[in-house]
mmCIF file with all atom_site columns, C-alpha atoms in Angstrom:
data_model
loop_
_atom_site.group_PDB
_atom_site.id
_atom_site.type_symbol
_atom_site.label_atom_id
_atom_site.label_alt_id
_atom_site.label_comp_id
_atom_site.label_asym_id
_atom_site.label_entity_id
_atom_site.label_seq_id
_atom_site.pdbx_PDB_ins_code
_atom_site.Cartn_x
_atom_site.Cartn_y
_atom_site.Cartn_z
_atom_site.occupancy
_atom_site.B_iso_or_equiv
_atom_site.pdbx_formal_charge
_atom_site.auth_seq_id
_atom_site.auth_comp_id
_atom_site.auth_asym_id
_atom_site.auth_atom_id
_atom_site.pdbx_PDB_model_num
ATOM 1   C CA . MET A 1 1   ? 12.558  0.620   7.832   1.00 0.00 ? 109 MET A CA 1
ATOM 2   C CA . LYS A 1 2   ? 12.165  -0.134  4.130   1.00 0.00 ? 110 LYS A CA 1
ATOM 3   C CA . ILE A 1 3   ? 8.711   0.069   2.538   1.00 0.00 ? 111 ILE A CA 1
ATOM 4   C CA . LEU A 1 4   ? 7.618   -1.203  -0.867  1.00 0.00 ? 112 LEU A CA 1
ATOM 5   C CA . ILE A 1 5   ? 4.635   0.661   -2.313  1.00 0.00 ? 113 ILE A CA 1
ATOM 6   C CA . THR A 1 6   ? 3.194   -0.883  -5.464  1.00 0.00 ? 114 THR A CA 1
ATOM 7   C CA . GLY A 1 7   ? 1.683   1.099   -8.313  1.00 0.00 ? 115 GLY A CA 1
ATOM 8   C CA . GLY A 1 8   ? 4.905   3.075   -8.181  1.00 0.00 ? 116 GLY A CA 1
ATOM 9   C CA . LYS A 1 9   ? 4.385   4.882   -11.489 1.00 0.00 ? 117 LYS A CA 1
ATOM 10  C CA . THR A 1 10  ? 1.012   6.306   -10.406 1.00 0.00 ? 118 THR A CA 1
ATOM 11  C CA . ALA A 1 11  ? 0.174   9.615   -8.783  1.00 0.00 ? 119 ALA A CA 1
ATOM 12  C CA . THR A 1 12  ? -1.452  7.670   -5.938  1.00 0.00 ? 120 THR A CA 1
ATOM 13  C CA . ALA A 1 13  ? 1.837   6.023   -4.993  1.00 0.00 ? 121 ALA A CA 1
ATOM 14  C CA . LEU A 1 14  ? 3.736   9.296   -5.253  1.00 0.00 ? 122 LEU A CA 1
ATOM 15  C CA . LYS A 1 15  ? 1.276   10.911  -2.804  1.00 0.00 ? 123 LYS A CA 1
ATOM 16  C CA . LEU A 1 16  ? 2.258   8.309   -0.222  1.00 0.00 ? 124 LEU A CA 1
ATOM 17  C CA . ILE A 1 17  ? 5.924   9.294   -0.088  1.00 0.00 ? 125 ILE A CA 1
ATOM 18  C CA . LYS A 1 18  ? 5.254   12.016  2.479   1.00 0.00 ? 126 LYS A CA 1
ATOM 19  C CA . ALA A 1 19  ? 3.424   9.544   4.731   1.00 0.00 ? 127 ALA A CA 1
ATOM 20  C CA . PHE A 1 20  ? 6.665   7.596   5.208   1.00 0.00 ? 128 PHE A CA 1
ATOM 21  C CA . SER A 1 21  ? 9.194   10.407  5.489   1.00 0.00 ? 129 SER A CA 1
ATOM 22  C CA . ASN A 1 22  ? 11.381  8.496   7.953   1.00 0.00 ? 130 ASN A CA 1
ATOM 23  C CA . ALA A 1 23  ? 11.582  5.313   5.862   1.00 0.00 ? 131 ALA A CA 1
ATOM 24  C CA . GLU A 1 24  ? 13.437  4.086   2.817   1.00 0.00 ? 132 GLU A CA 1
ATOM 25  C CA . ILE A 1 25  ? 10.795  3.856   0.087   1.00 0.00 ? 133 ILE A CA 1
ATOM 26  C CA . LEU A 1 26  ? 10.734  1.634   -2.972  1.00 0.00 ? 134 LEU A CA 1
ATOM 27  C CA . LEU A 1 27  ? 8.071   2.497   -5.527  1.00 0.00 ? 135 LEU A CA 1
ATOM 28  C CA . GLY A 1 28  ? 7.488   -0.773  -7.335  1.00 0.00 ? 136 GLY A CA 1
ATOM 29  C CA . ASP A 1 29  ? 5.566   -1.310  -10.527 1.00 0.00 ? 137 ASP A CA 1
ATOM 30  C CA . TYR A 1 30  ? 5.216   -3.705  -13.425 1.00 0.00 ? 138 TYR A CA 1
ATOM 31  C CA . GLY A 1 31  ? 6.794   -3.353  -16.849 1.00 0.00 ? 139 GLY A CA 1
ATOM 32  C CA . ASP A 1 32  ? 9.432   -0.750  -17.633 1.00 0.00 ? 140 ASP A CA 1
ATOM 33  C CA . MET A 1 33  ? 10.501  1.389   -14.695 1.00 0.00 ? 141 MET A CA 1
ATOM 34  C CA . PRO A 1 34  ? 12.501  4.604   -14.587 1.00 0.00 ? 142 PRO A CA 1
ATOM 35  C CA . LYS A 1 35  ? 16.002  4.285   -13.172 1.00 0.00 ? 143 LYS A CA 1
ATOM 36  C CA . ILE A 1 36  ? 15.540  7.172   -10.752 1.00 0.00 ? 144 ILE A CA 1
ATOM 37  C CA . SER A 1 37  ? 16.716  7.189   -7.169  1.00 0.00 ? 145 SER A CA 1
ATOM 38  C CA . THR A 1 38  ? 16.368  10.193  -4.858  1.00 0.00 ? 146 THR A CA 1
ATOM 39  C CA . SER A 1 39  ? 16.944  10.771  -1.169  1.00 0.00 ? 147 SER A CA 1
ATOM 40  C CA . SER A 1 40  ? 13.200  10.136  -0.634  1.00 0.00 ? 148 SER A CA 1
ATOM 41  C CA . TYR A 1 41  ? 12.568  7.088   -2.828  1.00 0.00 ? 149 TYR A CA 1
ATOM 42  C CA . ALA A 1 42  ? 13.778  4.740   -5.531  1.00 0.00 ? 150 ALA A CA 1
ATOM 43  C CA . PHE A 1 43  ? 11.898  2.861   -8.236  1.00 0.00 ? 151 PHE A CA 1
ATOM 44  C CA . ALA A 1 44  ? 11.863  -0.945  -8.314  1.00 0.00 ? 152 ALA A CA 1
ATOM 45  C CA . ALA A 1 45  ? 10.806  -3.163  -11.213 1.00 0.00 ? 153 ALA A CA 1
ATOM 46  C CA . LEU A 1 46  ? 8.326   -5.891  -10.300 1.00 0.00 ? 154 LEU A CA 1
ATOM 47  C CA . GLY A 1 47  ? 8.621   -7.683  -13.639 1.00 0.00 ? 155 GLY A CA 1
ATOM 48  C CA . PRO A 1 48  ? 5.754   -8.337  -16.022 1.00 0.00 ? 156 PRO A CA 1
ATOM 49  C CA . TRP A 1 49  ? 2.176   -8.295  -14.696 1.00 0.00 ? 157 TRP A CA 1
ATOM 50  C CA . ASN A 1 50  ? 1.014   -11.836 -13.961 1.00 0.00 ? 158 ASN A CA 1
ATOM 51  C CA . ALA A 1 51  ? -2.178  -11.980 -11.907 1.00 0.00 ? 159 ALA A CA 1
ATOM 52  C CA . ASP A 1 52  ? -1.688  -15.686 -11.193 1.00 0.00 ? 160 ASP A CA 1
ATOM 53  C CA . VAL A 1 53  ? 1.487   -15.215 -9.123  1.00 0.00 ? 161 VAL A CA 1
ATOM 54  C CA . LEU A 1 54  ? 1.123   -11.742 -7.582  1.00 0.00 ? 162 LEU A CA 1
ATOM 55  C CA . ALA A 1 55  ? 1.613   -12.784 -3.943  1.00 0.00 ? 163 ALA A CA 1
ATOM 56  C CA . HIS A 1 56  ? 4.613   -14.996 -4.781  1.00 0.00 ? 164 HIS A CA 1
ATOM 57  C CA . ASN A 1 57  ? 6.206   -12.276 -6.923  1.00 0.00 ? 165 ASN A CA 1
ATOM 58  C CA . LEU A 1 58  ? 5.747   -9.622  -4.232  1.00 0.00 ? 166 LEU A CA 1
ATOM 59  C CA . LEU A 1 59  ? 7.078   -11.901 -1.493  1.00 0.00 ? 167 LEU A CA 1
ATOM 60  C CA . THR A 1 60  ? 10.182  -12.573 -3.598  1.00 0.00 ? 168 THR A CA 1
ATOM 61  C CA . LYS A 1 61  ? 10.714  -8.848  -4.310  1.00 0.00 ? 169 LYS A CA 1
ATOM 62  C CA . CYS A 1 62  ? 10.313  -7.995  -0.632  1.00 0.00 ? 170 CYS A CA 1
ATOM 63  C CA . LEU A 1 63  ? 12.823  -10.639 0.458   1.00 0.00 ? 171 LEU A CA 1
ATOM 64  C CA . ASP A 1 64  ? 15.311  -9.748  -2.309  1.00 0.00 ? 172 ASP A CA 1
ATOM 65  C CA . ASN A 1 65  ? 15.187  -6.053  -1.355  1.00 0.00 ? 173 ASN A CA 1
ATOM 66  C CA . ASP A 1 66  ? 15.126  -6.433  2.458   1.00 0.00 ? 174 ASP A CA 1
ATOM 67  C CA . VAL A 1 67  ? 11.675  -4.826  2.648   1.00 0.00 ? 175 VAL A CA 1
ATOM 68  C CA . ASP A 1 68  ? 10.015  -4.592  6.071   1.00 0.00 ? 176 ASP A CA 1
ATOM 69  C CA . MET A 1 69  ? 6.572   -3.370  5.028   1.00 0.00 ? 177 MET A CA 1
ATOM 70  C CA . LEU A 1 70  ? 4.470   -3.735  1.868   1.00 0.00 ? 178 LEU A CA 1
ATOM 71  C CA . LEU A 1 71  ? 1.656   -1.409  0.828   1.00 0.00 ? 179 LEU A CA 1
ATOM 72  C CA . PRO A 1 72  ? -0.124  -2.854  -2.225  1.00 0.00 ? 180 PRO A CA 1
ATOM 73  C CA . LEU A 1 73  ? -2.256  -0.511  -4.320  1.00 0.00 ? 181 LEU A CA 1
ATOM 74  C CA . TYR A 1 74  ? -3.506  -2.563  -7.260  1.00 0.00 ? 182 TYR A CA 1
ATOM 75  C CA . GLU A 1 75  ? -6.856  -4.206  -6.589  1.00 0.00 ? 183 GLU A CA 1
ATOM 76  C CA . ALA A 1 76  ? -5.701  -7.667  -7.735  1.00 0.00 ? 184 ALA A CA 1
ATOM 77  C CA . GLU A 1 77  ? -2.654  -7.421  -5.431  1.00 0.00 ? 185 GLU A CA 1
ATOM 78  C CA . ILE A 1 78  ? -4.871  -6.476  -2.502  1.00 0.00 ? 186 ILE A CA 1
ATOM 79  C CA . MET A 1 79  ? -7.121  -9.470  -3.051  1.00 0.00 ? 187 MET A CA 1
ATOM 80  C CA . ALA A 1 80  ? -4.219  -11.907 -3.610  1.00 0.00 ? 188 ALA A CA 1
ATOM 81  C CA . LEU A 1 81  ? -2.208  -10.663 -0.643  1.00 0.00 ? 189 LEU A CA 1
ATOM 82  C CA . SER A 1 82  ? -5.161  -10.725 1.740   1.00 0.00 ? 190 SER A CA 1
ATOM 83  C CA . LYS A 1 83  ? -5.144  -14.514 1.286   1.00 0.00 ? 191 LYS A CA 1
ATOM 84  C CA . SER A 1 84  ? -1.385  -14.692 1.973   1.00 0.00 ? 192 SER A CA 1
ATOM 85  C CA . LEU A 1 85  ? -1.017  -12.520 5.082   1.00 0.00 ? 193 LEU A CA 1
ATOM 86  C CA . VAL A 1 86  ? 0.066   -15.449 7.264   1.00 0.00 ? 194 VAL A CA 1
ATOM 87  C CA . LEU A 1 87  ? 2.841   -16.352 4.818   1.00 0.00 ? 195 LEU A CA 1
ATOM 88  C CA . PHE A 1 88  ? 4.168   -12.777 4.782   1.00 0.00 ? 196 PHE A CA 1
ATOM 89  C CA . ASN A 1 89  ? 4.014   -12.638 8.587   1.00 0.00 ? 197 ASN A CA 1
ATOM 90  C CA . GLU A 1 90  ? 6.050   -15.856 8.787   1.00 0.00 ? 198 GLU A CA 1
ATOM 91  C CA . PHE A 1 91  ? 8.811   -14.074 6.854   1.00 0.00 ? 199 PHE A CA 1
ATOM 92  C CA . GLY A 1 92  ? 8.588   -11.032 9.141   1.00 0.00 ? 200 GLY A CA 1
ATOM 93  C CA . LEU A 1 93  ? 6.966   -8.858  6.478   1.00 0.00 ? 201 LEU A CA 1
ATOM 94  C CA . LYS A 1 94  ? 4.173   -6.478  7.417   1.00 0.00 ? 202 LYS A CA 1
ATOM 95  C CA . VAL A 1 95  ? 1.477   -6.052  4.744   1.00 0.00 ? 203 VAL A CA 1
ATOM 96  C CA . LEU A 1 96  ? -0.701  -2.997  5.248   1.00 0.00 ? 204 LEU A CA 1
ATOM 97  C CA . LEU A 1 97  ? -4.030  -4.683  4.507   1.00 0.00 ? 205 LEU A CA 1
ATOM 98  C CA . PRO A 1 98  ? -7.060  -5.792  6.466   1.00 0.00 ? 206 PRO A CA 1
ATOM 99  C CA . GLU A 1 99  ? -7.832  -9.521  6.491   1.00 0.00 ? 207 GLU A CA 1
ATOM 100 C CA . ASN A 1 100 ? -11.044 -9.093  4.503   1.00 0.00 ? 208 ASN A CA 1
ATOM 101 C CA . PRO A 1 101 ? -10.427 -6.132  2.217   1.00 0.00 ? 209 PRO A CA 1
ATOM 102 C CA . GLN A 1 102 ? -13.161 -4.331  0.346   1.00 0.00 ? 210 GLN A CA 1
ATOM 103 C CA . PRO A 1 103 ? -11.129 -2.118  -1.966  1.00 0.00 ? 211 PRO A CA 1
ATOM 104 C CA . SER A 1 104 ? -12.568 0.994   -3.527  1.00 0.00 ? 212 SER A CA 1
ATOM 105 C CA . GLN A 1 105 ? -11.363 2.883   -6.571  1.00 0.00 ? 213 GLN A CA 1
ATOM 106 C CA . ASN A 1 106 ? -13.035 6.155   -5.607  1.00 0.00 ? 214 ASN A CA 1
ATOM 107 C CA . LYS A 1 107 ? -11.247 9.386   -6.374  1.00 0.00 ? 215 LYS A CA 1
ATOM 108 C CA . PHE A 1 108 ? -9.959  10.976  -3.225  1.00 0.00 ? 216 PHE A CA 1
ATOM 109 C CA . LYS A 1 109 ? -8.272  14.105  -1.984  1.00 0.00 ? 217 LYS A CA 1
ATOM 110 C CA . ASP A 1 110 ? -7.489  13.258  1.625   1.00 0.00 ? 218 ASP A CA 1
ATOM 111 C CA . TYR A 1 111 ? -6.372  9.942   3.044   1.00 0.00 ? 219 TYR A CA 1
ATOM 112 C CA . CYS A 1 112 ? -4.955  8.140   6.054   1.00 0.00 ? 220 CYS A CA 1
ATOM 113 C CA . ILE A 1 113 ? -2.833  5.070   6.709   1.00 0.00 ? 221 ILE A CA 1
ATOM 114 C CA . PHE A 1 114 ? -3.293  2.634   9.581   1.00 0.00 ? 222 PHE A CA 1
ATOM 115 C CA . ASN A 1 115 ? -0.993  -0.085  10.871  1.00 0.00 ? 223 ASN A CA 1
ATOM 116 C CA . GLU A 1 116 ? -2.916  -2.543  13.055  1.00 0.00 ? 224 GLU A CA 1
ATOM 117 C CA . GLY A 1 117 ? -5.370  0.133   14.159  1.00 0.00 ? 225 GLY A CA 1
ATOM 118 C CA . LYS A 1 118 ? -2.712  2.750   14.825  1.00 0.00 ? 226 LYS A CA 1
ATOM 119 C CA . LEU A 1 119 ? -2.957  5.883   12.698  1.00 0.00 ? 227 LEU A CA 1
ATOM 120 C CA . ILE A 1 120 ? 0.477   6.372   11.159  1.00 0.00 ? 228 ILE A CA 1
ATOM 121 C CA . TYR A 1 121 ? -0.435  9.208   8.770   1.00 0.00 ? 229 TYR A CA 1
ATOM 122 C CA . SER A 1 122 ? -3.382  11.412  7.893   1.00 0.00 ? 230 SER A CA 1
ATOM 123 C CA . SER A 1 123 ? -3.484  14.168  5.299   1.00 0.00 ? 231 SER A CA 1
ATOM 124 C CA . ILE A 1 124 ? -6.059  15.981  7.470   1.00 0.00 ? 232 ILE A CA 1
ATOM 125 C CA . GLU A 1 125 ? -6.851  16.314  11.159  1.00 0.00 ? 233 GLU A CA 1
ATOM 126 C CA . MET A 1 126 ? -9.145  13.469  12.145  1.00 0.00 ? 234 MET A CA 1
ATOM 127 C CA . GLN A 1 127 ? -10.905 12.058  15.168  1.00 0.00 ? 235 GLN A CA 1
ATOM 128 C CA . LEU A 1 128 ? -10.064 8.467   16.107  1.00 0.00 ? 236 LEU A CA 1
ATOM 129 C CA . ASN A 1 129 ? -13.320 6.805   17.009  1.00 0.00 ? 237 ASN A CA 1
ATOM 130 C CA . SER A 1 130 ? -13.724 3.136   16.158  1.00 0.00 ? 238 SER A CA 1
ATOM 131 C CA . HIS A 1 131 ? -10.772 2.513   13.830  1.00 0.00 ? 239 HIS A CA 1
ATOM 132 C CA . THR A 1 132 ? -9.010  -0.022  16.032  1.00 0.00 ? 240 THR A CA 1
ATOM 133 C CA . ASN A 1 133 ? -9.028  -2.832  13.449  1.00 0.00 ? 241 ASN A CA 1
ATOM 134 C CA . LEU A 1 134 ? -7.989  -0.841  10.388  1.00 0.00 ? 242 LEU A CA 1
ATOM 135 C CA . ASN A 1 135 ? -4.886  -1.769  8.470   1.00 0.00 ? 243 ASN A CA 1
ATOM 136 C CA . GLY A 1 136 ? -3.961  -0.123  5.170   1.00 0.00 ? 244 GLY A CA 1
ATOM 137 C CA . PHE A 1 137 ? -4.491  2.952   3.010   1.00 0.00 ? 245 PHE A CA 1
ATOM 138 C CA . TYR A 1 138 ? -7.915  4.619   3.300   1.00 0.00 ? 246 TYR A CA 1
ATOM 139 C CA . SER A 1 139 ? -9.694  7.615   1.819   1.00 0.00 ? 247 SER A CA 1
ATOM 140 C CA . PHE A 1 140 ? -12.282 9.726   3.576   1.00 0.00 ? 248 PHE A CA 1
ATOM 141 C CA . VAL A 1 141 ? -15.873 9.527   2.350   1.00 0.00 ? 249 VAL A CA 1
ATOM 142 C CA . ASN A 1 142 ? -19.191 10.994  3.532   1.00 0.00 ? 250 ASN A CA 1
ATOM 143 C CA . ASP A 1 143 ? -17.766 14.264  4.861   1.00 0.00 ? 251 ASP A CA 1
ATOM 144 C CA . ASN A 1 144 ? -14.856 12.437  6.528   1.00 0.00 ? 252 ASN A CA 1
ATOM 145 C CA . LYS A 1 145 ? -17.118 10.189  8.619   1.00 0.00 ? 253 LYS A CA 1
ATOM 146 C CA . ASP A 1 146 ? -16.426 6.898   6.859   1.00 0.00 ? 254 ASP A CA 1
ATOM 147 C CA . LEU A 1 147 ? -13.274 5.368   5.427   1.00 0.00 ? 255 LEU A CA 1
ATOM 148 C CA . ALA A 1 148 ? -12.800 3.321   2.243   1.00 0.00 ? 256 ALA A CA 1
ATOM 149 C CA . LEU A 1 149 ? -9.797  1.085   1.481   1.00 0.00 ? 257 LEU A CA 1
ATOM 150 C CA . ILE A 1 150 ? -8.034  2.581   -1.539  1.00 0.00 ? 258 ILE A CA 1
ATOM 151 C CA . SER A 1 151 ? -7.035  0.601   -4.603  1.00 0.00 ? 259 SER A CA 1
ATOM 152 C CA . ILE A 1 152 ? -6.110  1.505   -8.148  1.00 0.00 ? 260 ILE A CA 1
ATOM 153 C CA . SER A 1 153 ? -6.952  -0.211  -11.417 1.00 0.00 ? 261 SER A CA 1
ATOM 154 C CA . ASN A 1 154 ? -4.746  -3.135  -12.351 1.00 0.00 ? 262 ASN A CA 1
ATOM 155 C CA . PRO A 1 155 ? -2.157  -2.415  -15.035 1.00 0.00 ? 263 PRO A CA 1
ATOM 156 C CA . SER A 1 156 ? -3.211  -3.486  -18.504 1.00 0.00 ? 264 SER A CA 1
#
């Protein structure tokens, strides 16, 4: 499985590498990108930032790079992609986002990732109560009782 994680030059994206240890990871970001490739990940250029065509640009990058799953981190990407989930599904691409995202830019230490309600990674031990509809990258808030969808600031 090949996964594209956006915000690839950020510490947030780098934290996610260990969550997908059995996958081929592309860390994508806008603007200049390092030409580094390791056994764990590679960087991918997403071109210049253009908020008007984010979903189209990411769909093209996913198809060009044979990506199976997309995990967007920038808030504008999250909002644009949430409106295009059907299109990505038609191309066989899984986007780790809920249908109606409410992204948060809170600082976090621990996090978890869900795929259609299934916990695929957690940085801490957690109880699965009523998380059946979650999809995406979440941080723990309120003493680990509530979850918030993570996003990062859009590139300038």
